[in-house]
Short mmCIF file of C-alpha atoms in Angstrom, two decimals:
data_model
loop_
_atom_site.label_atom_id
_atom_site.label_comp_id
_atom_site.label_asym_id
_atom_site.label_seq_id
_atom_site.Cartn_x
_atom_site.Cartn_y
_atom_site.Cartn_z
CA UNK N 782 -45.51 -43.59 -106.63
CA UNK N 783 -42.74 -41.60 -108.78
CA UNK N 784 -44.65 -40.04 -111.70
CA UNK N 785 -44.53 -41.84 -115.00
CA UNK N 786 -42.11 -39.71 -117.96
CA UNK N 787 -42.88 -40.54 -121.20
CA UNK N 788 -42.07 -39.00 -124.87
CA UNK N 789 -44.81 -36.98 -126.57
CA UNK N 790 -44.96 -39.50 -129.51
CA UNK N 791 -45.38 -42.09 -126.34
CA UNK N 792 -48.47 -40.09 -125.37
CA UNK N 793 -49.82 -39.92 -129.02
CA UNK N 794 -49.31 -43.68 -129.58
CA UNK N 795 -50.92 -44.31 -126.25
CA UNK N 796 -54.26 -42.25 -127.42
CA UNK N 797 -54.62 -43.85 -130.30
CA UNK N 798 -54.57 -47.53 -128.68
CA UNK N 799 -56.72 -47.11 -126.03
CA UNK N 800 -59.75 -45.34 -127.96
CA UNK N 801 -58.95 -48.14 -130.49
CA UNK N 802 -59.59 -50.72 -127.91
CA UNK N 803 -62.50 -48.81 -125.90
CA UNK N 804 -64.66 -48.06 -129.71
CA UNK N 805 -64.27 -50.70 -132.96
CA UNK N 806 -65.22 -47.89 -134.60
CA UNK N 807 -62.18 -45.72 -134.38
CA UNK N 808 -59.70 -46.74 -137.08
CA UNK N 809 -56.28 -44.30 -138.24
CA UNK N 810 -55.11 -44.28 -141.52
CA UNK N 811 -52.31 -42.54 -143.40
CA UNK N 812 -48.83 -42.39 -145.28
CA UNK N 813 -46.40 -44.92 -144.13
CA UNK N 814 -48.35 -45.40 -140.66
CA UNK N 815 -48.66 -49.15 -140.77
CA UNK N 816 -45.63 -51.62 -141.16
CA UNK N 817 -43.49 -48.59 -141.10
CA UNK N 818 -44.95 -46.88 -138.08
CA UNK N 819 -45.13 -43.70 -139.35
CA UNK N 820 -42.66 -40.84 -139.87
CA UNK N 821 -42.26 -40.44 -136.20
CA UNK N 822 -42.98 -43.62 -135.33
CA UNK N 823 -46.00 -42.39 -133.48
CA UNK N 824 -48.26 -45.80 -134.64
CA UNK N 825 -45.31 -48.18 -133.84
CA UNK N 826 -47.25 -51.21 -132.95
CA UNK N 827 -50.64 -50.30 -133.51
CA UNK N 828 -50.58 -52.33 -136.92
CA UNK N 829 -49.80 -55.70 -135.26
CA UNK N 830 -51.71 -55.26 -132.71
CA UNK N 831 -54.87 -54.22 -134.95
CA UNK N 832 -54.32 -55.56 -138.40
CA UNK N 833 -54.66 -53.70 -141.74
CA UNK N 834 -58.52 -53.21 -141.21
CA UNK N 835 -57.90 -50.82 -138.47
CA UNK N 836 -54.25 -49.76 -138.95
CA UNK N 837 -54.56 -48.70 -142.75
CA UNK N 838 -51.73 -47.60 -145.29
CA UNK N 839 -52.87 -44.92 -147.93
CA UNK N 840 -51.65 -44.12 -151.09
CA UNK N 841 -49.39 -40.96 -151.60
CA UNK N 842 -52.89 -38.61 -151.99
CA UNK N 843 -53.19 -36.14 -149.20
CA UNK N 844 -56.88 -35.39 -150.73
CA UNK N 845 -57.90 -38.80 -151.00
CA UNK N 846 -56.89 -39.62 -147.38
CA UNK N 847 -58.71 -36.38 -145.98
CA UNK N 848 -62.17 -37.39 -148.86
CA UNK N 849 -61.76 -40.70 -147.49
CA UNK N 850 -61.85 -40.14 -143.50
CA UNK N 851 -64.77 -37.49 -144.17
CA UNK N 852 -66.81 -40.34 -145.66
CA UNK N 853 -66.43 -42.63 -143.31
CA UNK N 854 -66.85 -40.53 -140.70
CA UNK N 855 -70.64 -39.42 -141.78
CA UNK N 856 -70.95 -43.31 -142.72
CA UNK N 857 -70.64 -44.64 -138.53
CA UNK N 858 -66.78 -44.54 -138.30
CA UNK N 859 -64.18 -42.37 -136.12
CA UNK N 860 -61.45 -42.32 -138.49
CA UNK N 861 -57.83 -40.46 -137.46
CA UNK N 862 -56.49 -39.32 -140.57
CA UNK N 863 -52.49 -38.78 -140.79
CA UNK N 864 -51.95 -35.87 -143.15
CA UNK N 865 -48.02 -36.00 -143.19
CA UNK N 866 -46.86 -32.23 -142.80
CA UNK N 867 -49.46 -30.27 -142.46
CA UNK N 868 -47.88 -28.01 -145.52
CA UNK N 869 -48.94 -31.05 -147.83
CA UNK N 870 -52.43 -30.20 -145.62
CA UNK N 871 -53.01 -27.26 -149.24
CA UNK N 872 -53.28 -30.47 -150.99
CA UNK N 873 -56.37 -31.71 -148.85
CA UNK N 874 -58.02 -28.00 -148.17
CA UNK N 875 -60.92 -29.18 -150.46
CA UNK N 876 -61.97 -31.81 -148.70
CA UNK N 877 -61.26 -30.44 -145.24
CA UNK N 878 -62.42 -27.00 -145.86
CA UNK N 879 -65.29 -27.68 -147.97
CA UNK N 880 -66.22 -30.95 -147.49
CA UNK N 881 -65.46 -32.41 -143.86
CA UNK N 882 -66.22 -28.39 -142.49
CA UNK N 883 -69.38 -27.99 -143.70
CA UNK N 884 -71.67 -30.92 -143.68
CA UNK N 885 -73.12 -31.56 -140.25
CA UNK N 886 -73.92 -27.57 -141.05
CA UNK N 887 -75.97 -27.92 -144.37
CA UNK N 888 -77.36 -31.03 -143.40
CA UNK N 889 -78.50 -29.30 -140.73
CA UNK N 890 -77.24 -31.75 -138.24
CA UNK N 891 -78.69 -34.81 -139.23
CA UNK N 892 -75.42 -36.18 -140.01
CA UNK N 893 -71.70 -36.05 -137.72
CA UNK N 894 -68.60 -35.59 -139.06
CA UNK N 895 -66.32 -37.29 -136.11
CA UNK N 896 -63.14 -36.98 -138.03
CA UNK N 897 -59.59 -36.40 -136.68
CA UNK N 898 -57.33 -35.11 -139.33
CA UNK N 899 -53.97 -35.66 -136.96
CA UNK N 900 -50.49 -33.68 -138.91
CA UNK N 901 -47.46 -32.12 -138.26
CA UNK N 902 -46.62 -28.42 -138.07
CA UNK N 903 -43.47 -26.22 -137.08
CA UNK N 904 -39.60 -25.49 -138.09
CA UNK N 905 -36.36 -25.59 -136.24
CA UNK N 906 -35.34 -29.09 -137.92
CA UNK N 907 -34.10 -28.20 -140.62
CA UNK N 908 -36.71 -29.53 -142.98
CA UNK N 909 -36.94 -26.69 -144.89
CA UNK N 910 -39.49 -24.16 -146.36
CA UNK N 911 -42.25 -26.83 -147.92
CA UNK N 912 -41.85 -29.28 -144.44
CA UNK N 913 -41.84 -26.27 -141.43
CA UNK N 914 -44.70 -24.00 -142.18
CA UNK N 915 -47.32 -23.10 -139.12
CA UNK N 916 -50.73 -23.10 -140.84
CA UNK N 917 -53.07 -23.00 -137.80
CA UNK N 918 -54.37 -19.92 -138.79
CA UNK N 919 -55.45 -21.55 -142.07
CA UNK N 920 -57.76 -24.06 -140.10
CA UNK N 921 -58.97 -21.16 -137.24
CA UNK N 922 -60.42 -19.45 -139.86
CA UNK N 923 -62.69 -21.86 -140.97
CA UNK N 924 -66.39 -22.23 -139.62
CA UNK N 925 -67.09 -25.42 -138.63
CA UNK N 926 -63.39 -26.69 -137.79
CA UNK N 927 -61.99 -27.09 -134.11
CA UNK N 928 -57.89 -26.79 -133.61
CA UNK N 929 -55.97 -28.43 -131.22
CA UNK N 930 -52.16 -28.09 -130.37
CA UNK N 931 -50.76 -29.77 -127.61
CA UNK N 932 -47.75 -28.72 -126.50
CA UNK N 933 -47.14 -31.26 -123.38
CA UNK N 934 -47.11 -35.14 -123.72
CA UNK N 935 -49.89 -34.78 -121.18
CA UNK N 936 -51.97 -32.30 -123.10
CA UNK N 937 -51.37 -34.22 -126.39
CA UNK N 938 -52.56 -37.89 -125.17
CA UNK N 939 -56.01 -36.30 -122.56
CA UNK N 940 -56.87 -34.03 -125.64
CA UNK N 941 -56.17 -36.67 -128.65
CA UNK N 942 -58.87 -38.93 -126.58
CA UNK N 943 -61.03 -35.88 -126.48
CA UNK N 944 -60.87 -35.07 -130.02
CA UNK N 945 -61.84 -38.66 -131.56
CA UNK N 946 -64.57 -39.09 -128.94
CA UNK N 947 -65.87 -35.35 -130.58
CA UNK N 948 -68.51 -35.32 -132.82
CA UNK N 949 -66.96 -32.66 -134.91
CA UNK N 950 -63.92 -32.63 -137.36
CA UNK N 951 -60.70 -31.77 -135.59
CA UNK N 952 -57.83 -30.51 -137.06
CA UNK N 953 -54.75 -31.77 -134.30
CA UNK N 954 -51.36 -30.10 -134.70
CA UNK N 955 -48.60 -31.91 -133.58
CA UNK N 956 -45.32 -29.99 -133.46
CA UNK N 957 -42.34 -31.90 -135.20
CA UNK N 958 -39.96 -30.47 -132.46
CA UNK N 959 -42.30 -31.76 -129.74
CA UNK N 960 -42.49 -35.52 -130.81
CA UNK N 961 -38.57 -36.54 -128.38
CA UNK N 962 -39.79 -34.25 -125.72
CA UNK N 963 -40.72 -35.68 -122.17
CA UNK N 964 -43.06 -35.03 -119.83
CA UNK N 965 -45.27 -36.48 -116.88
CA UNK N 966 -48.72 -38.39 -118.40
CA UNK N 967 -50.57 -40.62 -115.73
CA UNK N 968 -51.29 -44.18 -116.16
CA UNK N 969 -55.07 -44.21 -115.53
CA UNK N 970 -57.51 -43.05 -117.86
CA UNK N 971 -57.96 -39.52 -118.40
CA UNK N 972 -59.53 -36.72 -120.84
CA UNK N 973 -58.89 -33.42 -121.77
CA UNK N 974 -62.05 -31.10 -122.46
CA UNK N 975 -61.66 -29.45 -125.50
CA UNK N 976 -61.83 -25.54 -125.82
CA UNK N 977 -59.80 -25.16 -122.39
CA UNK N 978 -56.95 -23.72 -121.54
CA UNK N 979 -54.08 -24.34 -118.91
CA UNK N 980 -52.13 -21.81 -117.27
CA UNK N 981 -48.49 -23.06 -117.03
CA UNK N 982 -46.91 -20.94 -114.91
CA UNK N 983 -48.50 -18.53 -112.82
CA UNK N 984 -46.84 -14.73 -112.50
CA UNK N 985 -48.37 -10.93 -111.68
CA UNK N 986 -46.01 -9.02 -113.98
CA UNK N 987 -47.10 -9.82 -117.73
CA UNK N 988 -49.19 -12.51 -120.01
CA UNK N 989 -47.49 -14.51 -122.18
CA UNK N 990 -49.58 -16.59 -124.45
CA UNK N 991 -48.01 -18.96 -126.38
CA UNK N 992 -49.17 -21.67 -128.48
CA UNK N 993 -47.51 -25.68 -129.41
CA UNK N 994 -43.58 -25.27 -129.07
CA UNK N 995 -43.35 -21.55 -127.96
CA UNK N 996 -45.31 -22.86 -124.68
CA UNK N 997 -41.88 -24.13 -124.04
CA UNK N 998 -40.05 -21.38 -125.24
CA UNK N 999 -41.93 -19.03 -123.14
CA UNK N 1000 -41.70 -20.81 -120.31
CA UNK N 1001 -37.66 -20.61 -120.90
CA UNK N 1002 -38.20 -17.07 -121.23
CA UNK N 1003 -40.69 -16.77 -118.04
CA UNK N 1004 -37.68 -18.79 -115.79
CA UNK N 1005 -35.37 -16.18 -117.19
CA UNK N 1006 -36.94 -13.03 -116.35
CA UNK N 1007 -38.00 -13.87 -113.30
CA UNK N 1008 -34.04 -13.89 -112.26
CA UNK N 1009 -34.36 -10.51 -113.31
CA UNK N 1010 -37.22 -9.65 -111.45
CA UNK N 1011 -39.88 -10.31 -113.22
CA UNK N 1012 -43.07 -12.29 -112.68
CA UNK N 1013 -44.75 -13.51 -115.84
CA UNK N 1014 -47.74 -15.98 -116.13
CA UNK N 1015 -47.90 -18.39 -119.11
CA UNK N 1016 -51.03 -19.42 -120.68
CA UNK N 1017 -51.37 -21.91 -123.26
CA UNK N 1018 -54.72 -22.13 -124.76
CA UNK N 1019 -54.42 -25.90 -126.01
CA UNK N 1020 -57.29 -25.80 -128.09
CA UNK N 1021 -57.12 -22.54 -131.09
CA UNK N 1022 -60.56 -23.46 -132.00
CA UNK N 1023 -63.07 -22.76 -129.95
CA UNK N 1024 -60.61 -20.52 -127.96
CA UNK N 1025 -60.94 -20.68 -124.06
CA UNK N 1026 -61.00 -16.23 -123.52
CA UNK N 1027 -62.35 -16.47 -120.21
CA UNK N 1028 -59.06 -18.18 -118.82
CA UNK N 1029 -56.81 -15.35 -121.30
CA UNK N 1030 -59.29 -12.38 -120.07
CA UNK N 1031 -58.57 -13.39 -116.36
CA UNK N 1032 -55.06 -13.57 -116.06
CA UNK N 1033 -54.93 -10.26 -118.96
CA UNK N 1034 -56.92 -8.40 -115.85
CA UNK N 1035 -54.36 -9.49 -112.88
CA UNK N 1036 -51.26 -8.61 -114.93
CA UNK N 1037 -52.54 -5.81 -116.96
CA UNK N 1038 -50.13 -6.81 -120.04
CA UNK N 1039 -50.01 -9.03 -123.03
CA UNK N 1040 -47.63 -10.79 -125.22
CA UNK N 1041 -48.96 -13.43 -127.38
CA UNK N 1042 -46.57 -15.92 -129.06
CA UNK N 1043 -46.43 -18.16 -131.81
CA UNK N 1044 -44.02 -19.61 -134.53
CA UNK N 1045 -45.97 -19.04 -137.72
CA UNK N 1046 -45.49 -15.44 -139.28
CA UNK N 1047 -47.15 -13.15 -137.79
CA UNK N 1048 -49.23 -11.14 -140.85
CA UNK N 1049 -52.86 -12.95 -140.85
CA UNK N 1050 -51.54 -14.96 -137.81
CA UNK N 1051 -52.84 -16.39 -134.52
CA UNK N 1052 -51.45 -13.91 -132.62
CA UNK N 1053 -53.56 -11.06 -134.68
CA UNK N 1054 -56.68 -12.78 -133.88
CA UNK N 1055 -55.90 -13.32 -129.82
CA UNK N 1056 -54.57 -9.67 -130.17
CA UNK N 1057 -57.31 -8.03 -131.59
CA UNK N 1058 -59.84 -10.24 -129.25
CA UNK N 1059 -58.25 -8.44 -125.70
CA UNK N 1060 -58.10 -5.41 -127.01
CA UNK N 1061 -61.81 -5.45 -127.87
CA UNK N 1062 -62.98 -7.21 -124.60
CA UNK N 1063 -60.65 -5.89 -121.94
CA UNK N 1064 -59.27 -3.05 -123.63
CA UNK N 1065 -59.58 -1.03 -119.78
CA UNK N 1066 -57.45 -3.46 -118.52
CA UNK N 1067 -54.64 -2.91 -120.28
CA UNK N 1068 -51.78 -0.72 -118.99
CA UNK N 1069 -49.20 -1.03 -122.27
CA UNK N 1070 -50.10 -1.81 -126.04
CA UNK N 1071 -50.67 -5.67 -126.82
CA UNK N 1072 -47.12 -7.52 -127.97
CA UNK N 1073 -46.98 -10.31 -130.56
CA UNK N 1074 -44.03 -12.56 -131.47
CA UNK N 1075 -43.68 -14.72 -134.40
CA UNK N 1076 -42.08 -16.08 -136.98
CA UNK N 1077 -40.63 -13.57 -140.04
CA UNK N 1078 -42.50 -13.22 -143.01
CA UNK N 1079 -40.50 -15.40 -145.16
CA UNK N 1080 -40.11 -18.70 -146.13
CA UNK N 1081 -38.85 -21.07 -143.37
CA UNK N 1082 -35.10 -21.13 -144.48
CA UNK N 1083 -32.86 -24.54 -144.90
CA UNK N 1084 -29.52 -23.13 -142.80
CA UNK N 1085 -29.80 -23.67 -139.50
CA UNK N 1086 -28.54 -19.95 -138.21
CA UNK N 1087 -31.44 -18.69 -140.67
CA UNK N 1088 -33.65 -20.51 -139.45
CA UNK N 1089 -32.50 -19.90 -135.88
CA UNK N 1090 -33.14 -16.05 -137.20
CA UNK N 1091 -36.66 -16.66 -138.92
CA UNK N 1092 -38.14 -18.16 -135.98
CA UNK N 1093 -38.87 -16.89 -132.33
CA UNK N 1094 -36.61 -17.59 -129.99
CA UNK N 1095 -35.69 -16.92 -125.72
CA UNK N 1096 -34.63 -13.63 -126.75
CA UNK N 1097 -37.53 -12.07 -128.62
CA UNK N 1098 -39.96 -13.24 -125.72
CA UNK N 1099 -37.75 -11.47 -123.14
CA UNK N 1100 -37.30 -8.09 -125.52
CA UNK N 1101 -41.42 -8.00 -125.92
CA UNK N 1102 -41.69 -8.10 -122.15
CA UNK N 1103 -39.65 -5.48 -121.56
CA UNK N 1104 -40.87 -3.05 -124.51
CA UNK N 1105 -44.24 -2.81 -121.92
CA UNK N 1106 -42.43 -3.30 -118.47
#
């Protein structure tokens, strides 16, 4: 049988349905997700199919739909809370941070907190400095959080299932510039495991790990260089939080050398923390000083060619690679 394509926002949809049919306890709620299927359409059809109950609009409050979904979560639910943008996220960081974070902790785990607080990150749209921010980093650092971010439609749908079958809150980053893409995603049933990571392309020369969007872009940049001779391997962790090293430390000791990538600005980033990880467990291994890659340390600008500027592309992949070839 000729493997099924479907759209990332195909594979999110999908997710959501069938752990809405397999548990009456899983309900999503958010800005604009019902009637008008959300702002990528991602719930198209899940409000007919499940009624307003299950399928439930929220008013414009990014705090009250993150205080709402951490409720019901220690109450019996699973709710999947759409925070639209993860930069309107800083109006929800009590509630995530200090609420949803930190109860199963100092309740010492006589409650669960089996929320999934589902949002949008990333540039290269055009949406500007307040709607293309990368704030995983924001969410790593927080005890008591797991991250997720896809960057496959068949990552996205296995890991999705994972996350709102998870006892813990989940913070699940969905790239903007990800939602059109296609990819293979099986019909039958299937989960991710959480805290896993997949290596996409296998090489001998040099790690790149890369994160959501720059999976792709490194794997661009891996096809590239390997016309030039060179043989990278491309990891992509999947889930930030908690971070799969065994998988990174492996493929760090058959190549020897280390780029890690990711869109948000690098100063506090990712990247630091991945960096900074190696070079304190595998440090021997190493024959050439740890890359990063990111995003500049301004504001995600409006004009396209900025933005083209402010954000990693093909070319600063390739140029980080060959600083340690």
């Amino acid at each position: 049988m000729p493997e099924r394509i479907i759209t990332y926002a195909r594979a999110i949809n999908e997710a959501l349905r069938e752990e809405m049919l397999r548990d009456e306890t899983v309900f999503i709620m958010g800005e604009d997700i019902a009637q008008h299927n959300g702002p990528f359409r991602v719930t198209e059809g899940l409000f007919k199919e499940f009624g307003a109950k299950r399928v439930r609009d929220t008013p414009l409050s990014e705090a009250a739909i993150a205080g709402a979904a951490a409720g019901a979560a220690i109450t019996g639910l699973r709710p999947v809370a759409e925070i639209m943008f993860i930069d309107f996220s800083t109006l929800a960081t009590d509630q995530i941070i200090n609420q949803a974070a930190k109860m199963r902790y100092m309740f010492g785990g006589k409650i669960r907190v089996p929320v999934v607080y589902r949002t949008q990150g990333g540039g290269g749209r055009g949406n500007a400095a307040q709607h293309s921010q990368s704030l995983e980093a924001w969410y790593v650092h927080i005890p008591g959080l797991w991250v997720v971010q896809p960057s496959t439609p068949h990552d996205a749908k296995g890991l999705l299932k994972s996350a709102i079958r998870n006892d813990n809150p989940i913070v699940f980053i969905e790239h903007k510039g990800l939602y059109f893409t296609k990819g293979p995603v099986p019909e039958d049933e299937y989960t991710i495991p959480l805290g896993v990571a997949d290596v996409k392309r296998e090489g001998q020369d040099v790690t790149i790990f890369a994160t959501s969007k720059m999976v792709l872009v490194a794997l661009e940049a891996a096809r590239e260089l390997a016309r030039q001779g060179v043989s990278c391997e491309v990891v992509d962790p999947r889930t930030l939080k908690p971070l799969d090293m065994e998988t990174l430390l492996e493929s760090v000791r058959k190549t020897h050398r280390l780029v890690v990538v990711v869109e948000a600005c690098l100063t506090g980033s990712f990247a630091s923390e991945v960096a900074a990880r190696v070079g304190e467990e595998a440090f021997d291994d190493l024959d050439a000083p740890i890359q990063r890659v990111g995003g500049e340390d301004v504001p995600v600008p409006y004009a396209g060619n900025l933005e083209s500027e402010a954000l990693p592309q093909v070319k600063d992949i390739i140029q980080a690679v060959r600083r340690i070839l």
